[in-house]
Tab-separated table of C-alpha atoms in Angstrom:
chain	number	residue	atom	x	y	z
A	1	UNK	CA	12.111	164.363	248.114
A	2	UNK	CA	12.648	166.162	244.842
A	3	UNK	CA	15.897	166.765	245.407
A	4	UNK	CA	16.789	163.592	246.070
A	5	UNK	CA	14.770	162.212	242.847
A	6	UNK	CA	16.750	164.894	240.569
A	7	UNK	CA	20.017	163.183	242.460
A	8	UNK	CA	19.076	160.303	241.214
A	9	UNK	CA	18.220	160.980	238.011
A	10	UNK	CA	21.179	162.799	237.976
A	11	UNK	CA	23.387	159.760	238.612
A	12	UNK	CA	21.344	157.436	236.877
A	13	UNK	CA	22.145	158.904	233.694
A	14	UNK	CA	25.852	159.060	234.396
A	15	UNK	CA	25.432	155.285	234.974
A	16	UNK	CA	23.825	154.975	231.690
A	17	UNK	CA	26.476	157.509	229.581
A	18	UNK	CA	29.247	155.020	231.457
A	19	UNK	CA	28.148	152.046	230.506
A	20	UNK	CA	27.890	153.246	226.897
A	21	UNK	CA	31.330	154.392	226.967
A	22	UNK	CA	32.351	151.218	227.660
A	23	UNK	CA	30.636	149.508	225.091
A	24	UNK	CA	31.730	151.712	223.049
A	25	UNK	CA	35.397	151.113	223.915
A	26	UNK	CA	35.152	147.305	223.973
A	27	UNK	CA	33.971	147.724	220.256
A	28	UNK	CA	36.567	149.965	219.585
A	29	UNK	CA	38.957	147.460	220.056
A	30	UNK	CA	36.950	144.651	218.669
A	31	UNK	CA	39.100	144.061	215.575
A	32	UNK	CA	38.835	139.903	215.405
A	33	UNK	CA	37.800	137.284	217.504
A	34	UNK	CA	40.353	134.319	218.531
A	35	UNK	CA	38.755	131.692	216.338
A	36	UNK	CA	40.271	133.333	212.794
A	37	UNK	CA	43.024	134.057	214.818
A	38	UNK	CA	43.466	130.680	215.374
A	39	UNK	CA	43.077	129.717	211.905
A	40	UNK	CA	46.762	129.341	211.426
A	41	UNK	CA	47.718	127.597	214.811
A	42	UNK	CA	48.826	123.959	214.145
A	43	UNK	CA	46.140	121.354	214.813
A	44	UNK	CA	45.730	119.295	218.368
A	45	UNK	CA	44.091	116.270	216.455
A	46	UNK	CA	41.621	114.123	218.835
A	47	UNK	CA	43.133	113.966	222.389
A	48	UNK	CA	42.579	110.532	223.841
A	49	UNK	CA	43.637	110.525	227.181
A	50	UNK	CA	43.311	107.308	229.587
A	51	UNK	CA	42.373	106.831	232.724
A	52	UNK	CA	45.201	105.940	235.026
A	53	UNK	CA	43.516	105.414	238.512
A	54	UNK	CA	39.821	105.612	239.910
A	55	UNK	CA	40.555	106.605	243.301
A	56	UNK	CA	37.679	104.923	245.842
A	57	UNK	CA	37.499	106.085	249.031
A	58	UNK	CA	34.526	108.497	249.455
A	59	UNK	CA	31.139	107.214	250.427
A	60	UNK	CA	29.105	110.216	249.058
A	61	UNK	CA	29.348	113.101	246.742
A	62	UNK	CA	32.722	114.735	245.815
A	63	UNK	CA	32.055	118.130	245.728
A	64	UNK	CA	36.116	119.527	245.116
A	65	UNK	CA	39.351	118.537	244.683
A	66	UNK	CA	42.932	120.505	244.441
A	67	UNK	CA	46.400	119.834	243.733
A	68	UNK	CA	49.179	120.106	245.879
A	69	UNK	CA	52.210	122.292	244.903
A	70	UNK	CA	54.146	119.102	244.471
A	71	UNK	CA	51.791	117.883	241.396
A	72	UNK	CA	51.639	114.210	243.684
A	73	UNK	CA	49.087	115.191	247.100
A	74	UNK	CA	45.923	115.996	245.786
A	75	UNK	CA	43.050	116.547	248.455
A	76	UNK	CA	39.230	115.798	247.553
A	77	UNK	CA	36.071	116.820	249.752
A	78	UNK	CA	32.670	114.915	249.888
A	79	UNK	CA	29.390	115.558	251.422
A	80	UNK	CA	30.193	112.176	253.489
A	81	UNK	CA	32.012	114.702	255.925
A	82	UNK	CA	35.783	114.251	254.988
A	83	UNK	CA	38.575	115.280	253.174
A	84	UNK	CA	40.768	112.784	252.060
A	85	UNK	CA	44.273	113.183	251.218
A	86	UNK	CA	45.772	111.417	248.366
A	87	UNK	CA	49.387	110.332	246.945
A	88	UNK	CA	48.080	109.924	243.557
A	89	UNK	CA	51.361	107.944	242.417
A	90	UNK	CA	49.673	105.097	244.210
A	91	UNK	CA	46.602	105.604	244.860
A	92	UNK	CA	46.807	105.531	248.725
A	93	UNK	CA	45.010	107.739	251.274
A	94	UNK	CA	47.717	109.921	253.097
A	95	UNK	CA	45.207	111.547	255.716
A	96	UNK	CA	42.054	111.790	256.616
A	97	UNK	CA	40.427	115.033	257.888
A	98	UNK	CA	36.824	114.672	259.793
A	99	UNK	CA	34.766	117.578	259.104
A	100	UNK	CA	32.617	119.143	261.803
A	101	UNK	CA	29.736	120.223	259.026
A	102	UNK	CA	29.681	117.602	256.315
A	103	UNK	CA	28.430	120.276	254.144
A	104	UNK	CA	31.644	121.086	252.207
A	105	UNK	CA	31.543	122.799	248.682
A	106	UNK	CA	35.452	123.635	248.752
A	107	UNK	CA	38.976	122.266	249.691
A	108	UNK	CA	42.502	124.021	249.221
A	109	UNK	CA	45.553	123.170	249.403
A	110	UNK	CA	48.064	125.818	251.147
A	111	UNK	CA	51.714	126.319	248.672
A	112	UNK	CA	53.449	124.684	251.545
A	113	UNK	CA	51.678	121.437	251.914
A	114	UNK	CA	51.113	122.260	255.181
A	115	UNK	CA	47.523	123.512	255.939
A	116	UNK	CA	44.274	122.520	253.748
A	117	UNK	CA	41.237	124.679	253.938
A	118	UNK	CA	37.831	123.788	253.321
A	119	UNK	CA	34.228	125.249	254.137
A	120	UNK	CA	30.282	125.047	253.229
A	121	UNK	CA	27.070	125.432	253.980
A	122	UNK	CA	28.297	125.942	257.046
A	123	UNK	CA	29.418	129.784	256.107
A	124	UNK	CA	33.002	129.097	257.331
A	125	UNK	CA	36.341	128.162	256.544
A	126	UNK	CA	37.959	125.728	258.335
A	127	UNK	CA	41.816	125.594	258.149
A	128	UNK	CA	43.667	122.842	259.330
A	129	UNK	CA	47.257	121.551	259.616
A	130	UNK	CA	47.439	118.200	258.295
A	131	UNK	CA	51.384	117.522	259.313
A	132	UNK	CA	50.659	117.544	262.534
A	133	UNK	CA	50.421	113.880	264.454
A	134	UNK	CA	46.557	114.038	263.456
A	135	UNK	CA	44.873	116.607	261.823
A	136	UNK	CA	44.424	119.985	263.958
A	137	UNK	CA	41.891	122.660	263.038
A	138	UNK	CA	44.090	125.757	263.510
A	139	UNK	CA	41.255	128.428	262.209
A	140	UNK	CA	37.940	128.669	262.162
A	141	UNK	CA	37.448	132.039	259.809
A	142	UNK	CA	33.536	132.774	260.619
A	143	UNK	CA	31.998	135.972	259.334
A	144	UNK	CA	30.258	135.145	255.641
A	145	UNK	CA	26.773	135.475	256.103
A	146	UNK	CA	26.542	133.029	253.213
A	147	UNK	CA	27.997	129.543	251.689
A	148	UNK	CA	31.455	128.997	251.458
A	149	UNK	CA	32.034	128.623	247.485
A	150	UNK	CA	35.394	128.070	247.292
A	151	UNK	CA	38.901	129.304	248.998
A	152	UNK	CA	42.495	129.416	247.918
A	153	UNK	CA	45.954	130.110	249.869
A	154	UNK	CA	48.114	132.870	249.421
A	155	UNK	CA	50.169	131.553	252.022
A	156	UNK	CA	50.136	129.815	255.212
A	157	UNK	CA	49.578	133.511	256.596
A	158	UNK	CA	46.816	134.704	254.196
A	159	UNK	CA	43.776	132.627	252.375
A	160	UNK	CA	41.203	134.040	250.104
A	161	UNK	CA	37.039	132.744	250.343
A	162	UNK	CA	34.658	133.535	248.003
A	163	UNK	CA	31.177	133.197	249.054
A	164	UNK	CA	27.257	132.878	249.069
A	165	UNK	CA	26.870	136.046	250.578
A	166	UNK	CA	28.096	137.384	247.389
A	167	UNK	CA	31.444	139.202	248.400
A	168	UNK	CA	35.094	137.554	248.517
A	169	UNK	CA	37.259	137.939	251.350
A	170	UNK	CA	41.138	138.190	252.387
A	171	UNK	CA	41.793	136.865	255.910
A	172	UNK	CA	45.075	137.305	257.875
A	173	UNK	CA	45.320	133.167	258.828
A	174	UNK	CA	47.233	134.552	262.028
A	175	UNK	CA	44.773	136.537	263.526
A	176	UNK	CA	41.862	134.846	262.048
A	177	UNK	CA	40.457	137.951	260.901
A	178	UNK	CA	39.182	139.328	257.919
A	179	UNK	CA	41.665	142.273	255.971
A	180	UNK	CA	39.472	142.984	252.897
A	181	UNK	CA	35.938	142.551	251.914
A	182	UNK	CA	35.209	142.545	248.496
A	183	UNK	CA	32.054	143.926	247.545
A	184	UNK	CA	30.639	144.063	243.709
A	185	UNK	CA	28.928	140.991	242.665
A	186	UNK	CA	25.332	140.884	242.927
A	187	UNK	CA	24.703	137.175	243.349
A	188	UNK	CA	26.622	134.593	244.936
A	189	UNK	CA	30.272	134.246	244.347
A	190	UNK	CA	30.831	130.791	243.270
A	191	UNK	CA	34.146	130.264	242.400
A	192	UNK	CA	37.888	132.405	242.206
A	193	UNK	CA	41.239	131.958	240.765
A	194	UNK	CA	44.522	133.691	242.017
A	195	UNK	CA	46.853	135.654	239.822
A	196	UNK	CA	50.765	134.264	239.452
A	197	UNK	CA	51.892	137.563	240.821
A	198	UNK	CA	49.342	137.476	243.579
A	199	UNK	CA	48.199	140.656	243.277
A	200	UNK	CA	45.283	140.739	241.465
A	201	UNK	CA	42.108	137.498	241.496
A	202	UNK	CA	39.364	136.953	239.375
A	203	UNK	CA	35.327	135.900	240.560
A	204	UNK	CA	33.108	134.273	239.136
A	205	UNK	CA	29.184	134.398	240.553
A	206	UNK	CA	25.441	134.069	240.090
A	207	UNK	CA	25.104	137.280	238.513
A	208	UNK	CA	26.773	135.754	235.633
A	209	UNK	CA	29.375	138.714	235.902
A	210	UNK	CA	32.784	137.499	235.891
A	211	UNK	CA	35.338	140.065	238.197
A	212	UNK	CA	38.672	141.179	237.909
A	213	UNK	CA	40.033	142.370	241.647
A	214	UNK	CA	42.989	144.397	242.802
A	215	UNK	CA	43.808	142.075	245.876
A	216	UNK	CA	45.787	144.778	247.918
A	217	UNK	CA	43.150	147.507	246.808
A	218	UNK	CA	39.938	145.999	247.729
A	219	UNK	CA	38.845	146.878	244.446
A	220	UNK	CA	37.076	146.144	241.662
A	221	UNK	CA	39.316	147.171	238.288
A	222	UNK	CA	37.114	145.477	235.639
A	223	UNK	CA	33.530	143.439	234.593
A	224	UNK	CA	33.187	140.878	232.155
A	225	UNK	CA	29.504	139.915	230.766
A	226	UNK	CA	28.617	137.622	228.588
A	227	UNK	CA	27.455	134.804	230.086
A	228	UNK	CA	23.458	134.222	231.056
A	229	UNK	CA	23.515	131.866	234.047
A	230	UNK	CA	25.318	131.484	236.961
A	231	UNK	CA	29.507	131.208	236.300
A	232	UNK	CA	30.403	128.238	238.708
A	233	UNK	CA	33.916	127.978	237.591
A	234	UNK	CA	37.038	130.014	236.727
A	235	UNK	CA	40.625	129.417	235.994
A	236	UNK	CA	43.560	132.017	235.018
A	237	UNK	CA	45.073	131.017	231.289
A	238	UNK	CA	49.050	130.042	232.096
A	239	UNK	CA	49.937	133.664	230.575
A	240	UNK	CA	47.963	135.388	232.933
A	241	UNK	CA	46.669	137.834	230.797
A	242	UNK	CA	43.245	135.804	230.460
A	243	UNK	CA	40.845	133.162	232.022
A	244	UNK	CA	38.588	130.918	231.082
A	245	UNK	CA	34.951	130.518	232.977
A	246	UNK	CA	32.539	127.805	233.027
A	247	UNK	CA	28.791	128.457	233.861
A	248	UNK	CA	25.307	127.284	234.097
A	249	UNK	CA	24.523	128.350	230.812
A	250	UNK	CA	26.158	125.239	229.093
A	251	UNK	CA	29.313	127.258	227.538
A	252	UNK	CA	32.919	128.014	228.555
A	253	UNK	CA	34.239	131.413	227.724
A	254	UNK	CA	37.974	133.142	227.496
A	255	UNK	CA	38.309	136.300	228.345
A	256	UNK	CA	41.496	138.530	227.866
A	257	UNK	CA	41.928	141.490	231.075
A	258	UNK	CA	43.562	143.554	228.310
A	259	UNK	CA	40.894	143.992	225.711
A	260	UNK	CA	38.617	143.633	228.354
A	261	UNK	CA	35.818	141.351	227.182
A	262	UNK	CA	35.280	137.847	225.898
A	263	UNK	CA	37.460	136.460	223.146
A	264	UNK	CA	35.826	132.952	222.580
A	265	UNK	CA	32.692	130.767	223.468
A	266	UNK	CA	33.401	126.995	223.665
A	267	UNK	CA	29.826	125.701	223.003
A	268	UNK	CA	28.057	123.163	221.523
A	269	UNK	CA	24.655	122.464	220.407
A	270	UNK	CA	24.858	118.815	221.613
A	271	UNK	CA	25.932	119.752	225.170
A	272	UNK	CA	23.135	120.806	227.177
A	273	UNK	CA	24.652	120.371	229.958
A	274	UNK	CA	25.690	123.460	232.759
A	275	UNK	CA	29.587	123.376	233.285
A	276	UNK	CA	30.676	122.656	236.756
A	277	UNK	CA	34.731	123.210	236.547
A	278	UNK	CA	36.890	124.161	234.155
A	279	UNK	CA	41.394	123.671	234.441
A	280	UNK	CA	43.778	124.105	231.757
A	281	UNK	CA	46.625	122.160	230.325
A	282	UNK	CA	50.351	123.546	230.999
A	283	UNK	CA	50.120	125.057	227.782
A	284	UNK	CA	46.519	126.674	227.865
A	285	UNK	CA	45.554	124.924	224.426
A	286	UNK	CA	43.709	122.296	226.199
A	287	UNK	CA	40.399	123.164	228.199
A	288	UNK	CA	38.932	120.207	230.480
A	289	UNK	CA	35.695	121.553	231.327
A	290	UNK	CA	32.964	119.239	234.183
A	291	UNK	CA	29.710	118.584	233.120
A	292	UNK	CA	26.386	117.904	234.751
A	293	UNK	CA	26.243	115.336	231.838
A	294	UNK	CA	28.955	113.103	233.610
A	295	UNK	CA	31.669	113.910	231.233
A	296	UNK	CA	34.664	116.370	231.104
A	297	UNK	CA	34.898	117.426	227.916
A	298	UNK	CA	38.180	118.490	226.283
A	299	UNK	CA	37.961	121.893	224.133
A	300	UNK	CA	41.194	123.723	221.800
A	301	UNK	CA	41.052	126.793	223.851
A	302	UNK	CA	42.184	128.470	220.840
A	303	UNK	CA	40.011	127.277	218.015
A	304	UNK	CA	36.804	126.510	220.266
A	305	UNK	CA	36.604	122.952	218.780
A	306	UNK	CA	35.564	119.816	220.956
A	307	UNK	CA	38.929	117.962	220.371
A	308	UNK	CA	37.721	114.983	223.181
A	309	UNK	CA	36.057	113.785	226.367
A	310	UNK	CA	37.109	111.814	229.679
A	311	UNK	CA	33.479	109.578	230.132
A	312	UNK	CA	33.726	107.067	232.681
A	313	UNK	CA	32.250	108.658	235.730
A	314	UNK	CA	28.801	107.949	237.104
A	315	UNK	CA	27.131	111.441	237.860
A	316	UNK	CA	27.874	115.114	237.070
A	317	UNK	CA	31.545	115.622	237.025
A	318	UNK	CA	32.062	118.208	239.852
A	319	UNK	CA	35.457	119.129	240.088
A	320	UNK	CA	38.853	118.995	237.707
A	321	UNK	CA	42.339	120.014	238.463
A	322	UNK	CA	45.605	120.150	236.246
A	323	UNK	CA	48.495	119.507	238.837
A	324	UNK	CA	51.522	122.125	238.551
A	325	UNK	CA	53.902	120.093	236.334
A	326	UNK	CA	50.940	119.439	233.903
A	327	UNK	CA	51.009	115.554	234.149
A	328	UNK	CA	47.507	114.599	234.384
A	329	UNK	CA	44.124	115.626	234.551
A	330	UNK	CA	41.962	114.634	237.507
A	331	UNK	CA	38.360	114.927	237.675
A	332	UNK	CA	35.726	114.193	240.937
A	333	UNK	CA	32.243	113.232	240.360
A	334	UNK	CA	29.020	112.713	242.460
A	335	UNK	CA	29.431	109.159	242.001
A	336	UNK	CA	32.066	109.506	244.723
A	337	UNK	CA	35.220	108.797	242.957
A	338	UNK	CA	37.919	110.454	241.548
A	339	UNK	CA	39.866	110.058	238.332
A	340	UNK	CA	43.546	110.544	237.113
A	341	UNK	CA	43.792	110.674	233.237
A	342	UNK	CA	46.324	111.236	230.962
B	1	UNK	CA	15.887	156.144	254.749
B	2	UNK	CA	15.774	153.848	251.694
B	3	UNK	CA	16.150	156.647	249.175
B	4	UNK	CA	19.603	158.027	251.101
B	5	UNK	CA	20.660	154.309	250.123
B	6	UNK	CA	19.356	154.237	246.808
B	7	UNK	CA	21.250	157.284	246.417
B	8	UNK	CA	24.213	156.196	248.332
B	9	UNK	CA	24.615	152.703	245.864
B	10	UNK	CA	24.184	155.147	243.036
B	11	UNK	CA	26.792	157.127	244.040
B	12	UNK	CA	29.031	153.411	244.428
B	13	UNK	CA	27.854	152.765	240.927
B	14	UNK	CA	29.117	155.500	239.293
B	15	UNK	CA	32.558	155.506	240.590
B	16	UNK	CA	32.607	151.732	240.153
B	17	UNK	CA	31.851	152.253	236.270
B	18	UNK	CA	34.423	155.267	236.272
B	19	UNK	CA	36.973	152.978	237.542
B	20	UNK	CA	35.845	150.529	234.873
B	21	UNK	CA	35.350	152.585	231.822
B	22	UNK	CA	38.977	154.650	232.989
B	23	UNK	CA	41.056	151.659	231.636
B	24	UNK	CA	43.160	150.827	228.704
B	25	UNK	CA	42.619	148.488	225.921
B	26	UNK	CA	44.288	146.612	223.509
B	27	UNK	CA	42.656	145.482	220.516
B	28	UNK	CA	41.332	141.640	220.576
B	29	UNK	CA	43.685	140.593	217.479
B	30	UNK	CA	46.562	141.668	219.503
B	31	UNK	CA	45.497	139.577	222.394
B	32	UNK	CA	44.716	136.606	220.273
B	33	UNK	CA	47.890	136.496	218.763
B	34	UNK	CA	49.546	136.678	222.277
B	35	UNK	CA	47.668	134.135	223.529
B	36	UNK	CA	48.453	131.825	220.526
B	37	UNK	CA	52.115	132.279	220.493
B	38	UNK	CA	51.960	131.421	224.221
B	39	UNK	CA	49.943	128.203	223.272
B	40	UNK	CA	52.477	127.701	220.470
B	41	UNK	CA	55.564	127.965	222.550
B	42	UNK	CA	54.743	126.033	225.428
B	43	UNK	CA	53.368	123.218	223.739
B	44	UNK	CA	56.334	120.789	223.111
B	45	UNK	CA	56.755	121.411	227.189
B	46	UNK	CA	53.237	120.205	227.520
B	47	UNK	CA	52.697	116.983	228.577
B	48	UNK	CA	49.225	116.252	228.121
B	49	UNK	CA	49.572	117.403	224.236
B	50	UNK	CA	53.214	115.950	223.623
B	51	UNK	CA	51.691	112.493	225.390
B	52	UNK	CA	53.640	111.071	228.127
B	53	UNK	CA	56.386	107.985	227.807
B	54	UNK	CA	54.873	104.839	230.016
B	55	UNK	CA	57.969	104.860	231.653
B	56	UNK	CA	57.903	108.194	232.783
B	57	UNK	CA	54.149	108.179	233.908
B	58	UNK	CA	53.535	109.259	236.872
B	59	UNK	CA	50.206	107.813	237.746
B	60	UNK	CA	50.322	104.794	235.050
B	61	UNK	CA	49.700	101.338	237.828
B	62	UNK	CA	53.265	99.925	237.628
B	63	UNK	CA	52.611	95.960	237.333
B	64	UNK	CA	55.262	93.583	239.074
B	65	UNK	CA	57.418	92.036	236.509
B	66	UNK	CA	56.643	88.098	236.162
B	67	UNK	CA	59.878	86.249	236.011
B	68	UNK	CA	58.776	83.084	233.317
C-alpha cells in the first residue's frame, strides 16, 4: 500500500511539473492575440445575406444537416425518424431514408455521394446506400456504449463516429469493424471535423477540452482548454492549421494547432445563448455560428466582431453547413425546417 | 484493485502530457498573420463576401418570365 501511494505521488507530481511546462510554453509563445493582428485586415462591413429557400419537409426536430461533395445534395436528419435528401437548386426531396431509431443526432454524407451515415441515441451508426433502387442499410457499426454525436466519411471504405461514450472511433465500412478507438476525452464527444490531408481530426466534448488526433496513430498529439461548458461544435479553418469551436458556454473560439492554444473568443455580452454549430465561409473570414436563441449569427473570424445574423427560424438553430464551392449557407432548426441563405 | 488502476491511468497521464508538452510552437503573431493573409487572399474567391450575381445564384427561386 505504501508503495503504491509513493507511486502515485510519484506520478502525480510529474503530472503537475507537465502541465506547468506547458503553460509555460504556451506563454512563451504568447506574443499577440489575433484581434491587433487583425487591426490592419480590410473591413467585411455588415453582411446581409438572404434567405433563398425554406426547405419544408420534416415534421419534427432537425437535429443535422451536411453537404454533399457536389455543393447541390444536402441531407438533413429529424427526430421524426428520417433523413431527407435534398437538391437544394430546387428545393425538391431526392430520397427519403426511414430510420429504424428515430433518435438521430447525426447525418453524413460519404465524398462519393454514394452512402449517407447517420446514428443516435441508439449508440450506432447506420450506413446506407442511397443509389440503390431504394435505400439499403449496408452497415450497422454497433459497439459505442454511448450516443452517436456525430460521424464523417473518409471514404466509402472508412467512416469516423464520435460519441457519448466519450471516445471517437475509425471503422473499416467493409468489415464493419472498428480499427481505432480513441480514448482521451473525459466527457462525451460531441462533435469532430476531418483534416484536408486526412490524417489527423479534431474533437470536441463535454469536458470542454477540444482534441487534436493523429488518425493513423490512435493518438492524442495535443489539448486545447479554454472553454467552460460543453464544446458541441467544431470546424477546421480552410488553411488547416486552425479550427474554430462552438460550445455551451455562449462563445466561439479559434484555435491555431501550431501555437497550440486559443487565438480568439467570439463573444458577446448580449448573446446568452449556448452555440449549437459553427461552419466557415470559403475564405475563413466569415463564422456562421447556431444558437439556442434561434439565430445564426455571423462573426469576422479575424477581428471577433458580430458583422450579422440569419433570424428567421422558429427554435434553436441546430445545425449549419457551408457547401464545398462556398455558395450558401444553410442552417436547420427545431422548428423543422431548413434554410439556404446567401 | 482500484489503486493498480489509479496507478495504471496515472501512468496514461503522464505519457499523454509528455506527448503533449514534447511539441513545437510557433509564436501566436506568426499564426495570426498566417491566418490573415489566408483570409486576405482567398477573399475575392469567396462568394459569400464578394456577394453573388442573381444570375449566377445557385439557390435564388428562378421565376417564369411573363410574356406582356
Amino acid at each position: 500500500m505504501a508503495a503504491e501511494k509513493a507511486e502515485m505521488d510519484v506520478l502525480k507530481k510529474e503530472c503537475d511539473g507537465l502541465r506547468t511546462q506547458i503553460e509555460a510554453a504556451r506563454k512563451a509563445v504568447n506574443d499577440g492575440n489575433m484581434t491587433s493582428a487583425a487591426g490592419s485586415a480590410t473591413e467585411v462591413g455588415r453582411v446581409q445575406l438572404k434567405l433563398r429557400k425554406s426547405l419544408k419537409g420534416h415534421l419534427a426536430k432537425i437535429y443535422s444537416m451536411h453537404w454533399s461533395s457536389d455543393s447541390r445534395s444536402m441531407i438533413s436528419a429529424s427526430q421524426d425518424g428520417k433523413l431527407l435528401v435534398w437538391d437544394t437548386h430546387t428545393g425538391n426531396k431526392l430520397v427519403a431514408v426511414p430510420l429504424k431509431s428515430a433518435w438521430v443526432m447525426s447525418v453524413a454524407f460519404a465524398p462519393s455521394g454514394n452512402l449517407v451515415a447517420s446514428g443516435g441515441l441508439d449508440n450506432m451508426c447506420t450506413v446506407s446506400n442511397i443509389k440503390a433502387a431504394s435505400p439499403k442499410t449496408l452497415r450497422e457499426l454497433d459497439a459505442h456504449t454511448g450516443y452517436l454525436s456525430c460521424c464523417r466519411f473518409l471514404s466509402d471504405t472508412e467512416i469516423l463516429t464520435a460519441s457519448g461514450d466519450t471516445t471517437c472511433c475509425l471503422w473499416d465500412l467493409e468489415t464493419g469493424k472498428q480499427k481505432i478507438i480513441f480514448t482521451n476525452h473525459i466527457g462525451d464527444c460531441m462533435s469532430l471535423a476531418l483534416s484536408m490531408d486526412e490524417n489527423t481530426f479534431v474533437s470536441g466534448a463535454c469536458d470542454s477540452l477540444a482534441k487534436l488526433w493523429d488518425l493513423r496513430e490512435g493518438t492524442c498529439k495535443q489539448t486545447f482548454s479554454g472553454h467552460t461548458s460543453d464544446i458541441n461544435a467544431i470546424q477546421f479553418f480552410p488553411n488547416g492549421n486552425a479550427f474554430v469551436t462552438g460550445s455551451d458556454d455562449c462563445s466561439c473560439k479559434m484555435y491555431d494547432l501550431r501555437s497550440d492554444q486559443e487565438v480568439i473568443t467570439y463573444q458577446d455580452g448580449s448573446l446568452n445563448a449556448g452555440v449549437t454549430s459553427v461552419s466557415l465561409s470559403n475564405s475563413g473570414r466569415l463564422v456562421f455560428a447556431g444558437y439556442d436563441d434561434f439565430n445564426c449569427h455571423i462573426w469576422d473570424s479575424l477581428k471577433g466582431e458580430k458583422v450579422g445574423v440569419l433570424s428567421g427560424h422558429d427554435n434553436r438553430v441546430s445545425c449549419t453547413g457551408v457547401p464545398a464551392d462556398g455558395m450558401g449557407v444553410c442552417t436547420g432548426s427545431w422548428d423543422s425546417f431548413l434554410k439556404l441563405w446567401n | 484493485m482500484s489503486t493498480t488502476n489509479n496507478i495504471a491511468q496515472a501512468r496514461k497521464l503522464v505519457e499523454q502530457l509528455r506527448i503533449e508538452a514534447g511539441i513545437e510552437r510557433i509564436k501566436v503573431s506568426k499564426a495570426a498573420a498566417d491566418l490573415m493573409s489566408y483570409c486576405e487572399q482567398h477573399a475575392r474567391t469567396d462568394p459569400l463576401l464578394v456577394g453573388i450575381p442573381t444570375s449566377d445564384n445557385p439557390f435564388k427561386d428562378k421565376k417564369p418570365c411573363i410574356i406582356l
